[in-house]
Structure formats: C-alpha cells, structure tokens
Amino acid sequence: MIMYYDHLDTVLGKIYLLADNQGLRQLTVGSGGFCPDSSWEHNPEFMQEFTSQLQEYLQGQRKTFTLPLAPQGTPFQQQVWQTITEIPFGSRFSYQQIANKIQQPTAVQAIGMARNVNPIPIIIPCHRVQGDNNRQTSCRYGQDMILQLLALESGKLTLFQPSQQQPPK
C-alpha cells in the first residue's frame, strides 16, 4: 500500500498529513526531529483535499471536515475517536460525557488514554475533550496547542496566515 504525504507550515509548526486510498491515517505536528518516513511518497496532488480543508480550518473558514479518515487503532479507540469527531465545533465534552455516549460509563480513564494516542489530532478534535469539572487536560502536543485551537474555534485567533499559503501545485 502506497502512503502519500504533504505538509503545511502553520503557527502551530509544520503539520504533516499522511494518507492512502482509504483515507487520512496520521496528522503530525512536526517538531525538530520529525521527518517523513522514506517509504512515504510526497504527493501534493493526492493530498490536496486534506491540506486544503486543514488550511481552511486553521484560517477560521471551516467548522467541519468532510475527509475520509482511516486511523489505525483498537475497536475501542476507533469508537472513542468516532465519538470525538461528533463533538460540534466550539463545543467541549468531558470524558464522562463520551463514556456515557458510547455506553461505557466506567471507561473514563480508557477514554483519556485513547484521546492521547489519537493519530489525527485537530481533525479528530481531541482538543474539545476536557476533564470533569471543566478542567482542561493536556495531550501529547501540549497545553499551548490545545489553547490555540480553542482560541481559533472561539474566533480569537487564526493559525494559518495568508502569507503561509503553499505555492500552487
């Protein structure tokens, strides 16, 4: 199976998107040591819809994604990630609300673990999940990214400036 990738340079850092014919597999906010796997094919044309929708979201122009998603995980993780994609733009759900929605009210801790290994952050909006008592919890990309995404969704911030637009492909 051929895996394709492209990237966007954003306020959050360089964001890499990885997809195949089934859909988006991974979104990684690159840090200093990240680089694409040598087996991936850089294909901006194949990735155009993925990068365009992400760019629109980061500019505050898109509230929902209509991309095919194909994250890899256990059936439980898949169920949690699907439920997280259903949280409306600008809204917040607690771990307990997600547990109740998937009819596993005692799975709060497991939901937190599934949230933290989400392979497609931003598009599977784990930043919209909070702890009980409206307590914001961190994720693998840190509290700053969560706060920036929440500010974007409240209309207070743009995370992709027009000067950062990618050259025509």
PDB file of C-alpha atoms in Angstrom:
ATOM      1  CA  MET A   1       0.000   0.000   0.000  1.00  0.00           C
ATOM      2  CA  ILE A   2       1.416   3.383  -1.005  1.00  0.00           C
ATOM      3  CA  MET A   3       1.319   6.091   1.661  1.00  0.00           C
ATOM      4  CA  TYR A   4       1.247   9.690   0.485  1.00  0.00           C
ATOM      5  CA  TYR A   5       2.103  12.800   2.441  1.00  0.00           C
ATOM      6  CA  ASP A   6       2.238  16.552   2.284  1.00  0.00           C
ATOM      7  CA  HIS A   7       2.667  19.306   4.836  1.00  0.00           C
ATOM      8  CA  LEU A   8       1.572  22.788   5.822  1.00  0.00           C
ATOM      9  CA  ASP A   9       3.649  25.410   7.600  1.00  0.00           C
ATOM     10  CA  THR A  10       1.430  26.880  10.325  1.00  0.00           C
ATOM     11  CA  VAL A  11       1.590  28.897  13.523  1.00  0.00           C
ATOM     12  CA  LEU A  12       1.498  25.529  15.327  1.00  0.00           C
ATOM     13  CA  GLY A  13       4.554  24.345  13.402  1.00  0.00           C
ATOM     14  CA  LYS A  14       4.960  22.184  10.330  1.00  0.00           C
ATOM     15  CA  ILE A  15       1.985  19.818  10.071  1.00  0.00           C
ATOM     16  CA  TYR A  16       2.460  16.578   8.146  1.00  0.00           C
ATOM     17  CA  LEU A  17      -0.526  14.660   6.778  1.00  0.00           C
ATOM     18  CA  LEU A  18      -0.275  11.009   5.765  1.00  0.00           C
ATOM     19  CA  ALA A  19      -2.953   9.211   3.748  1.00  0.00           C
ATOM     20  CA  ASP A  20      -3.578   6.287   1.462  1.00  0.00           C
ATOM     21  CA  ASN A  21      -6.502   5.280  -0.745  1.00  0.00           C
ATOM     22  CA  GLN A  22      -8.619   4.518   2.357  1.00  0.00           C
ATOM     23  CA  GLY A  23      -8.218   7.971   3.888  1.00  0.00           C
ATOM     24  CA  LEU A  24      -6.180  10.079   6.266  1.00  0.00           C
ATOM     25  CA  ARG A  25      -4.048   7.896   8.529  1.00  0.00           C
ATOM     26  CA  GLN A  26      -1.999  10.378  10.501  1.00  0.00           C
ATOM     27  CA  LEU A  27      -1.517  14.060  11.243  1.00  0.00           C
ATOM     28  CA  THR A  28       1.717  15.033  12.961  1.00  0.00           C
ATOM     29  CA  VAL A  29       2.677  18.441  14.218  1.00  0.00           C
ATOM     30  CA  GLY A  30       6.370  18.270  13.424  1.00  0.00           C
ATOM     31  CA  SER A  31       8.951  19.050  15.992  1.00  0.00           C
ATOM     32  CA  GLY A  32      12.654  19.458  15.431  1.00  0.00           C
ATOM     33  CA  GLY A  33      13.389  15.774  14.932  1.00  0.00           C
ATOM     34  CA  PHE A  34      10.394  14.673  12.855  1.00  0.00           C
ATOM     35  CA  CYS A  35      10.796  13.803   9.203  1.00  0.00           C
ATOM     36  CA  PRO A  36       8.647  11.746   6.835  1.00  0.00           C
ATOM     37  CA  ASP A  37       9.400   8.054   6.505  1.00  0.00           C
ATOM     38  CA  SER A  38      11.452   7.231   3.418  1.00  0.00           C
ATOM     39  CA  SER A  39       8.731   4.818   2.249  1.00  0.00           C
ATOM     40  CA  TRP A  40       6.146   7.623   2.016  1.00  0.00           C
ATOM     41  CA  GLU A  41       5.635   9.376  -1.317  1.00  0.00           C
ATOM     42  CA  HIS A  42       5.413  13.174  -1.302  1.00  0.00           C
ATOM     43  CA  ASN A  43       2.307  13.766  -3.429  1.00  0.00           C
ATOM     44  CA  PRO A  44       0.721  17.223  -3.015  1.00  0.00           C
ATOM     45  CA  GLU A  45      -1.843  16.470  -5.734  1.00  0.00           C
ATOM     46  CA  PHE A  46      -3.183  13.361  -3.946  1.00  0.00           C
ATOM     47  CA  MET A  47      -3.146  15.234  -0.614  1.00  0.00           C
ATOM     48  CA  GLN A  48      -4.780  18.426  -1.949  1.00  0.00           C
ATOM     49  CA  GLU A  49      -8.195  17.939  -0.317  1.00  0.00           C
ATOM     50  CA  PHE A  50      -6.616  17.064   3.038  1.00  0.00           C
ATOM     51  CA  THR A  51      -4.297  20.074   3.096  1.00  0.00           C
ATOM     52  CA  SER A  52      -6.981  22.431   1.748  1.00  0.00           C
ATOM     53  CA  GLN A  53      -9.527  21.521   4.411  1.00  0.00           C
ATOM     54  CA  LEU A  54      -6.935  21.773   7.184  1.00  0.00           C
ATOM     55  CA  GLN A  55      -5.766  25.152   5.870  1.00  0.00           C
ATOM     56  CA  GLU A  56      -9.386  26.408   5.765  1.00  0.00           C
ATOM     57  CA  TYR A  57      -9.927  25.255   9.352  1.00  0.00           C
ATOM     58  CA  LEU A  58      -6.731  26.942  10.582  1.00  0.00           C
ATOM     59  CA  GLN A  59      -7.813  30.165   8.849  1.00  0.00           C
ATOM     60  CA  GLY A  60     -11.142  30.018  10.701  1.00  0.00           C
ATOM     61  CA  GLN A  61     -13.099  29.350   7.479  1.00  0.00           C
ATOM     62  CA  ARG A  62     -14.121  25.705   8.113  1.00  0.00           C
ATOM     63  CA  LYS A  63     -16.017  24.226  11.051  1.00  0.00           C
ATOM     64  CA  THR A  64     -16.356  20.612   9.929  1.00  0.00           C
ATOM     65  CA  PHE A  65     -14.181  18.237   7.947  1.00  0.00           C
ATOM     66  CA  THR A  66     -15.519  16.036   5.154  1.00  0.00           C
ATOM     67  CA  LEU A  67     -12.424  13.928   4.703  1.00  0.00           C
ATOM     68  CA  PRO A  68     -12.218  10.144   4.689  1.00  0.00           C
ATOM     69  CA  LEU A  69     -10.458   9.119   7.896  1.00  0.00           C
ATOM     70  CA  ALA A  70      -8.658   5.802   8.392  1.00  0.00           C
ATOM     71  CA  PRO A  71      -6.878   5.965  11.761  1.00  0.00           C
ATOM     72  CA  GLN A  72      -5.417   2.705  12.973  1.00  0.00           C
ATOM     73  CA  GLY A  73      -6.314   1.568  16.475  1.00  0.00           C
ATOM     74  CA  THR A  74      -8.254  -0.909  18.533  1.00  0.00           C
ATOM     75  CA  PRO A  75     -12.037  -1.159  18.124  1.00  0.00           C
ATOM     76  CA  PHE A  76     -12.436   0.741  21.422  1.00  0.00           C
ATOM     77  CA  GLN A  77     -10.087   3.527  20.254  1.00  0.00           C
ATOM     78  CA  GLN A  78     -11.950   3.713  16.938  1.00  0.00           C
ATOM     79  CA  GLN A  79     -15.231   4.113  18.824  1.00  0.00           C
ATOM     80  CA  VAL A  80     -13.816   6.886  21.016  1.00  0.00           C
ATOM     81  CA  TRP A  81     -12.261   8.717  18.049  1.00  0.00           C
ATOM     82  CA  GLN A  82     -15.512   8.498  16.083  1.00  0.00           C
ATOM     83  CA  THR A  83     -17.397   9.964  19.044  1.00  0.00           C
ATOM     84  CA  ILE A  84     -14.853  12.775  19.352  1.00  0.00           C
ATOM     85  CA  THR A  85     -15.394  13.676  15.664  1.00  0.00           C
ATOM     86  CA  GLU A  86     -19.062  14.231  16.527  1.00  0.00           C
ATOM     87  CA  ILE A  87     -18.314  16.990  19.078  1.00  0.00           C
ATOM     88  CA  PRO A  88     -19.521  20.204  17.420  1.00  0.00           C
ATOM     89  CA  PHE A  89     -17.111  22.999  16.547  1.00  0.00           C
ATOM     90  CA  GLY A  90     -16.599  25.283  19.536  1.00  0.00           C
ATOM     91  CA  SER A  91     -18.105  22.780  21.998  1.00  0.00           C
ATOM     92  CA  ARG A  92     -16.482  20.795  24.775  1.00  0.00           C
ATOM     93  CA  PHE A  93     -17.267  17.303  26.075  1.00  0.00           C
ATOM     94  CA  SER A  94     -15.961  15.681  29.221  1.00  0.00           C
ATOM     95  CA  TYR A  95     -14.513  12.197  29.378  1.00  0.00           C
ATOM     96  CA  GLN A  96     -17.659  11.162  31.253  1.00  0.00           C
ATOM     97  CA  GLN A  97     -19.932  12.512  28.505  1.00  0.00           C
ATOM     98  CA  ILE A  98     -18.021  10.465  25.935  1.00  0.00           C
ATOM     99  CA  ALA A  99     -18.143   7.390  28.188  1.00  0.00           C
ATOM    100  CA  ASN A 100     -21.905   7.772  28.500  1.00  0.00           C
ATOM    101  CA  LYS A 101     -22.325   8.343  24.768  1.00  0.00           C
ATOM    102  CA  ILE A 102     -20.527   5.083  23.927  1.00  0.00           C
ATOM    103  CA  GLN A 103     -22.479   3.329  26.707  1.00  0.00           C
ATOM    104  CA  GLN A 104     -19.380   2.542  28.772  1.00  0.00           C
ATOM    105  CA  PRO A 105     -19.800   4.854  31.792  1.00  0.00           C
ATOM    106  CA  THR A 106     -16.872   3.366  33.729  1.00  0.00           C
ATOM    107  CA  ALA A 107     -14.378   3.721  30.844  1.00  0.00           C
ATOM    108  CA  VAL A 108     -13.383   7.308  31.640  1.00  0.00           C
ATOM    109  CA  GLN A 109      -9.677   6.553  32.107  1.00  0.00           C
ATOM    110  CA  ALA A 110      -9.532   4.403  28.949  1.00  0.00           C
ATOM    111  CA  ILE A 111     -11.172   7.238  27.011  1.00  0.00           C
ATOM    112  CA  GLY A 112      -8.411   9.569  28.201  1.00  0.00           C
ATOM    113  CA  MET A 113      -5.811   7.102  27.005  1.00  0.00           C
ATOM    114  CA  ALA A 114      -7.500   6.744  23.591  1.00  0.00           C
ATOM    115  CA  ARG A 115      -7.672  10.533  23.297  1.00  0.00           C
ATOM    116  CA  ASN A 116      -3.956  10.827  23.966  1.00  0.00           C
ATOM    117  CA  VAL A 117      -2.970   8.381  21.199  1.00  0.00           C
ATOM    118  CA  ASN A 118      -5.284   9.947  18.613  1.00  0.00           C
ATOM    119  CA  PRO A 119      -3.273   9.707  15.353  1.00  0.00           C
ATOM    120  CA  ILE A 120      -5.201  12.534  13.655  1.00  0.00           C
ATOM    121  CA  PRO A 121      -5.369  15.437  16.139  1.00  0.00           C
ATOM    122  CA  ILE A 122      -7.161  18.621  15.080  1.00  0.00           C
ATOM    123  CA  ILE A 123      -9.307  16.722  12.537  1.00  0.00           C
ATOM    124  CA  ILE A 124     -10.316  14.238  15.243  1.00  0.00           C
ATOM    125  CA  PRO A 125     -10.668  17.177  17.645  1.00  0.00           C
ATOM    126  CA  CYS A 126      -9.268  15.832  20.921  1.00  0.00           C
ATOM    127  CA  HIS A 127      -8.761  19.474  21.966  1.00  0.00           C
ATOM    128  CA  ARG A 128     -12.556  19.582  22.508  1.00  0.00           C
ATOM    129  CA  VAL A 129     -12.322  16.940  25.256  1.00  0.00           C
ATOM    130  CA  GLN A 130     -11.832  18.083  28.829  1.00  0.00           C
ATOM    131  CA  GLY A 131     -11.686  16.519  32.235  1.00  0.00           C
ATOM    132  CA  ASP A 132     -14.551  16.604  34.675  1.00  0.00           C
ATOM    133  CA  ASN A 133     -15.411  19.932  36.332  1.00  0.00           C
ATOM    134  CA  ASN A 134     -14.472  21.751  33.079  1.00  0.00           C
ATOM    135  CA  ARG A 135     -10.791  21.067  33.770  1.00  0.00           C
ATOM    136  CA  GLN A 136      -8.648  21.255  30.646  1.00  0.00           C
ATOM    137  CA  THR A 137      -6.341  18.292  30.288  1.00  0.00           C
ATOM    138  CA  SER A 138      -3.222  18.152  28.187  1.00  0.00           C
ATOM    139  CA  CYS A 139      -2.427  15.929  25.233  1.00  0.00           C
ATOM    140  CA  ARG A 140       0.781  14.785  23.596  1.00  0.00           C
ATOM    141  CA  TYR A 141       1.132  18.105  21.760  1.00  0.00           C
ATOM    142  CA  GLY A 142       0.796  20.093  24.961  1.00  0.00           C
ATOM    143  CA  GLN A 143      -1.461  22.612  26.574  1.00  0.00           C
ATOM    144  CA  ASP A 144      -0.380  25.503  24.323  1.00  0.00           C
ATOM    145  CA  MET A 145      -1.675  23.781  21.183  1.00  0.00           C
ATOM    146  CA  ILE A 146      -4.993  22.976  22.868  1.00  0.00           C
ATOM    147  CA  LEU A 147      -5.411  26.583  23.961  1.00  0.00           C
ATOM    148  CA  GLN A 148      -4.557  27.850  20.468  1.00  0.00           C
ATOM    149  CA  LEU A 149      -7.120  25.514  18.856  1.00  0.00           C
ATOM    150  CA  LEU A 150      -9.790  26.544  21.368  1.00  0.00           C
ATOM    151  CA  ALA A 151      -8.989  30.223  20.685  1.00  0.00           C
ATOM    152  CA  LEU A 152      -9.306  29.527  16.947  1.00  0.00           C
ATOM    153  CA  GLU A 153     -12.723  27.957  17.489  1.00  0.00           C
ATOM    154  CA  SER A 154     -13.877  30.914  19.585  1.00  0.00           C
ATOM    155  CA  GLY A 155     -12.857  33.315  16.789  1.00  0.00           C
ATOM    156  CA  LYS A 156      -9.966  34.879  18.700  1.00  0.00           C
ATOM    157  CA  LEU A 157      -7.068  33.525  16.659  1.00  0.00           C
ATOM    158  CA  THR A 158      -6.042  32.395  13.180  1.00  0.00           C
ATOM    159  CA  LEU A 159      -3.402  29.680  12.934  1.00  0.00           C
ATOM    160  CA  PHE A 160      -2.663  29.891   9.226  1.00  0.00           C
ATOM    161  CA  GLN A 161      -1.816  33.267   7.750  1.00  0.00           C
ATOM    162  CA  PRO A 162      -2.346  34.032   4.042  1.00  0.00           C
ATOM    163  CA  SER A 163       1.405  34.646   3.720  1.00  0.00           C
ATOM    164  CA  GLN A 164       1.912  30.996   4.678  1.00  0.00           C
ATOM    165  CA  GLN A 165      -0.115  29.698   1.753  1.00  0.00           C
ATOM    166  CA  GLN A 166       1.525  26.937  -0.167  1.00  0.00           C
ATOM    167  CA  PRO A 167       2.627  27.589  -3.751  1.00  0.00           C
ATOM    168  CA  PRO A 168       0.235  26.345  -6.447  1.00  0.00           C
ATOM    169  CA  LYS A 169       0.612  22.636  -7.106  1.00  0.00           C
TER     170      LYS A 169
END
